Amino acid sequence: MKKSEQLHLDAQSADNDYESLRLHTKALREKRAETFEDRWLQVLLEKVNVTYDDKTGKYTMKHKRLGTLDFYPKKNRILIRAENKWYNRGLQWLIKNFELK
């Protein structure tokens, strides 16, 4: 059983609404990370060199035009370091700009 599934089950059996909401939010974040790691990480590794930082949960990679990027799969956001700019919908951005299909 994946961690997101376990968190979802824990949220359903939580004692109060706040605890349930907290666990549902954690489950959604874990699901995003699991989807990226299971489906897209291997495809991305074939295109570029990717490093993972366990403390922050980010993946760092180089883009030929934009430079160094940080991808946070749990939040689904990308940071382009050279521009110091954040982009939401980070997985879609990666798929489009690295041509992962």
PDB file of C-alpha atoms in Angstrom:
ATOM      1  CA  MET A   1       0.000   0.000   0.000  1.00  0.00           C
ATOM      2  CA  LYS A   2       1.361   3.401  -0.966  1.00  0.00           C
ATOM      3  CA  LYS A   3       1.832   6.137   1.592  1.00  0.00           C
ATOM      4  CA  SER A   4      -0.868   8.328   0.016  1.00  0.00           C
ATOM      5  CA  GLU A   5      -3.401   5.501   0.261  1.00  0.00           C
ATOM      6  CA  GLN A   6      -2.548   4.911   3.918  1.00  0.00           C
ATOM      7  CA  LEU A   7      -2.899   8.627   4.702  1.00  0.00           C
ATOM      8  CA  HIS A   8      -6.267   8.694   2.947  1.00  0.00           C
ATOM      9  CA  LEU A   9      -7.489   5.771   5.071  1.00  0.00           C
ATOM     10  CA  ASP A  10      -6.166   7.436   8.227  1.00  0.00           C
ATOM     11  CA  ALA A  11      -8.007  10.637   7.297  1.00  0.00           C
ATOM     12  CA  GLN A  12     -11.280   8.768   6.970  1.00  0.00           C
ATOM     13  CA  SER A  13     -10.946   7.369  10.458  1.00  0.00           C
ATOM     14  CA  ALA A  14      -9.661  10.574  12.119  1.00  0.00           C
ATOM     15  CA  ASP A  15     -11.347  11.738  15.302  1.00  0.00           C
ATOM     16  CA  ASN A  16     -11.955  15.361  14.345  1.00  0.00           C
ATOM     17  CA  ASP A  17     -12.412  17.385  11.184  1.00  0.00           C
ATOM     18  CA  TYR A  18      -9.143  19.296  11.444  1.00  0.00           C
ATOM     19  CA  GLU A  19      -7.098  16.135  11.732  1.00  0.00           C
ATOM     20  CA  SER A  20      -8.994  14.647   8.805  1.00  0.00           C
ATOM     21  CA  LEU A  21      -8.344  17.743   6.666  1.00  0.00           C
ATOM     22  CA  ARG A  22      -4.649  17.691   7.578  1.00  0.00           C
ATOM     23  CA  LEU A  23      -4.313  14.037   6.604  1.00  0.00           C
ATOM     24  CA  HIS A  24      -6.248  14.511   3.346  1.00  0.00           C
ATOM     25  CA  THR A  25      -3.897  17.364   2.423  1.00  0.00           C
ATOM     26  CA  LYS A  26      -0.855  15.203   3.183  1.00  0.00           C
ATOM     27  CA  ALA A  27      -2.350  12.393   1.099  1.00  0.00           C
ATOM     28  CA  LEU A  28      -2.807  14.700  -1.895  1.00  0.00           C
ATOM     29  CA  ARG A  29       0.794  15.923  -1.627  1.00  0.00           C
ATOM     30  CA  GLU A  30       2.115  12.369  -1.383  1.00  0.00           C
ATOM     31  CA  LYS A  31      -0.001  11.326  -4.380  1.00  0.00           C
ATOM     32  CA  ARG A  32       1.572  14.092  -6.502  1.00  0.00           C
ATOM     33  CA  ALA A  33       5.059  12.984  -5.482  1.00  0.00           C
ATOM     34  CA  GLU A  34       4.270   9.314  -6.149  1.00  0.00           C
ATOM     35  CA  THR A  35       2.845  10.098  -9.581  1.00  0.00           C
ATOM     36  CA  PHE A  36       5.976  12.004 -10.544  1.00  0.00           C
ATOM     37  CA  GLU A  37       8.345   9.353  -9.216  1.00  0.00           C
ATOM     38  CA  ASP A  38       6.451   6.401 -10.688  1.00  0.00           C
ATOM     39  CA  ARG A  39       5.629   7.764 -14.117  1.00  0.00           C
ATOM     40  CA  TRP A  40       7.760  10.761 -15.076  1.00  0.00           C
ATOM     41  CA  LEU A  41      11.070  10.564 -13.216  1.00  0.00           C
ATOM     42  CA  GLN A  42      12.491   7.742 -15.330  1.00  0.00           C
ATOM     43  CA  VAL A  43      11.509   9.528 -18.554  1.00  0.00           C
ATOM     44  CA  LEU A  44      13.109  12.739 -17.274  1.00  0.00           C
ATOM     45  CA  LEU A  45      16.304  10.917 -16.296  1.00  0.00           C
ATOM     46  CA  GLU A  46      16.691   9.766 -19.902  1.00  0.00           C
ATOM     47  CA  LYS A  47      16.716  13.412 -21.053  1.00  0.00           C
ATOM     48  CA  VAL A  48      18.701  15.264 -18.340  1.00  0.00           C
ATOM     49  CA  ASN A  49      20.736  14.707 -15.204  1.00  0.00           C
ATOM     50  CA  VAL A  50      18.490  14.995 -12.145  1.00  0.00           C
ATOM     51  CA  THR A  51      19.608  15.175  -8.518  1.00  0.00           C
ATOM     52  CA  TYR A  52      17.331  14.712  -5.514  1.00  0.00           C
ATOM     53  CA  ASP A  53      17.625  16.591  -2.223  1.00  0.00           C
ATOM     54  CA  ASP A  54      16.119  14.442   0.521  1.00  0.00           C
ATOM     55  CA  LYS A  55      15.904  17.283   3.068  1.00  0.00           C
ATOM     56  CA  THR A  56      13.750  19.569   0.949  1.00  0.00           C
ATOM     57  CA  GLY A  57      12.153  16.989  -1.348  1.00  0.00           C
ATOM     58  CA  LYS A  58      13.204  18.792  -4.522  1.00  0.00           C
ATOM     59  CA  TYR A  59      14.642  17.607  -7.802  1.00  0.00           C
ATOM     60  CA  THR A  60      17.311  19.787  -9.422  1.00  0.00           C
ATOM     61  CA  MET A  61      18.066  19.703 -13.145  1.00  0.00           C
ATOM     62  CA  LYS A  62      19.588  21.808 -15.910  1.00  0.00           C
ATOM     63  CA  HIS A  63      17.629  23.220 -18.839  1.00  0.00           C
ATOM     64  CA  LYS A  64      19.562  24.133 -21.989  1.00  0.00           C
ATOM     65  CA  ARG A  65      17.979  27.574 -22.251  1.00  0.00           C
ATOM     66  CA  LEU A  66      16.872  28.506 -18.709  1.00  0.00           C
ATOM     67  CA  GLY A  67      19.675  27.102 -16.573  1.00  0.00           C
ATOM     68  CA  THR A  68      19.151  25.404 -13.234  1.00  0.00           C
ATOM     69  CA  LEU A  69      15.625  24.408 -12.211  1.00  0.00           C
ATOM     70  CA  ASP A  70      14.218  23.107  -8.955  1.00  0.00           C
ATOM     71  CA  PHE A  71      11.063  20.974  -9.083  1.00  0.00           C
ATOM     72  CA  TYR A  72       9.027  20.367  -5.951  1.00  0.00           C
ATOM     73  CA  PRO A  73       6.670  17.465  -6.789  1.00  0.00           C
ATOM     74  CA  LYS A  74       4.603  17.631  -3.606  1.00  0.00           C
ATOM     75  CA  LYS A  75       3.647  21.234  -4.337  1.00  0.00           C
ATOM     76  CA  ASN A  76       3.840  20.794  -8.117  1.00  0.00           C
ATOM     77  CA  ARG A  77       5.938  23.949  -8.497  1.00  0.00           C
ATOM     78  CA  ILE A  78       9.087  24.859 -10.413  1.00  0.00           C
ATOM     79  CA  LEU A  79      11.685  27.455  -9.494  1.00  0.00           C
ATOM     80  CA  ILE A  80      13.834  28.841 -12.284  1.00  0.00           C
ATOM     81  CA  ARG A  81      16.858  30.034 -10.378  1.00  0.00           C
ATOM     82  CA  ALA A  82      18.269  32.454 -12.973  1.00  0.00           C
ATOM     83  CA  GLU A  83      15.006  34.398 -13.128  1.00  0.00           C
ATOM     84  CA  ASN A  84      14.080  33.710  -9.494  1.00  0.00           C
ATOM     85  CA  LYS A  85      10.602  32.897 -10.780  1.00  0.00           C
ATOM     86  CA  TRP A  86       8.092  30.322  -9.534  1.00  0.00           C
ATOM     87  CA  TYR A  87       5.694  28.477 -11.807  1.00  0.00           C
ATOM     88  CA  ASN A  88       2.651  26.526 -10.708  1.00  0.00           C
ATOM     89  CA  ARG A  89       1.630  23.363 -12.577  1.00  0.00           C
ATOM     90  CA  GLY A  90       5.269  22.318 -12.551  1.00  0.00           C
ATOM     91  CA  LEU A  91       4.774  18.808 -13.884  1.00  0.00           C
ATOM     92  CA  GLN A  92       2.959  20.109 -16.957  1.00  0.00           C
ATOM     93  CA  TRP A  93       5.750  22.656 -17.414  1.00  0.00           C
ATOM     94  CA  LEU A  94       8.371  19.872 -17.290  1.00  0.00           C
ATOM     95  CA  ILE A  95       6.458  17.705 -19.752  1.00  0.00           C
ATOM     96  CA  LYS A  96       6.129  20.600 -22.201  1.00  0.00           C
ATOM     97  CA  ASN A  97       9.643  22.065 -21.948  1.00  0.00           C
ATOM     98  CA  PHE A  98      11.597  18.797 -21.770  1.00  0.00           C
ATOM     99  CA  GLU A  99       9.313  17.114 -24.346  1.00  0.00           C
ATOM    100  CA  LEU A 100       8.647  14.085 -22.144  1.00  0.00           C
ATOM    101  CA  LYS A 101       5.691  12.583 -24.010  1.00  0.00           C
TER     102      LYS A 101
END
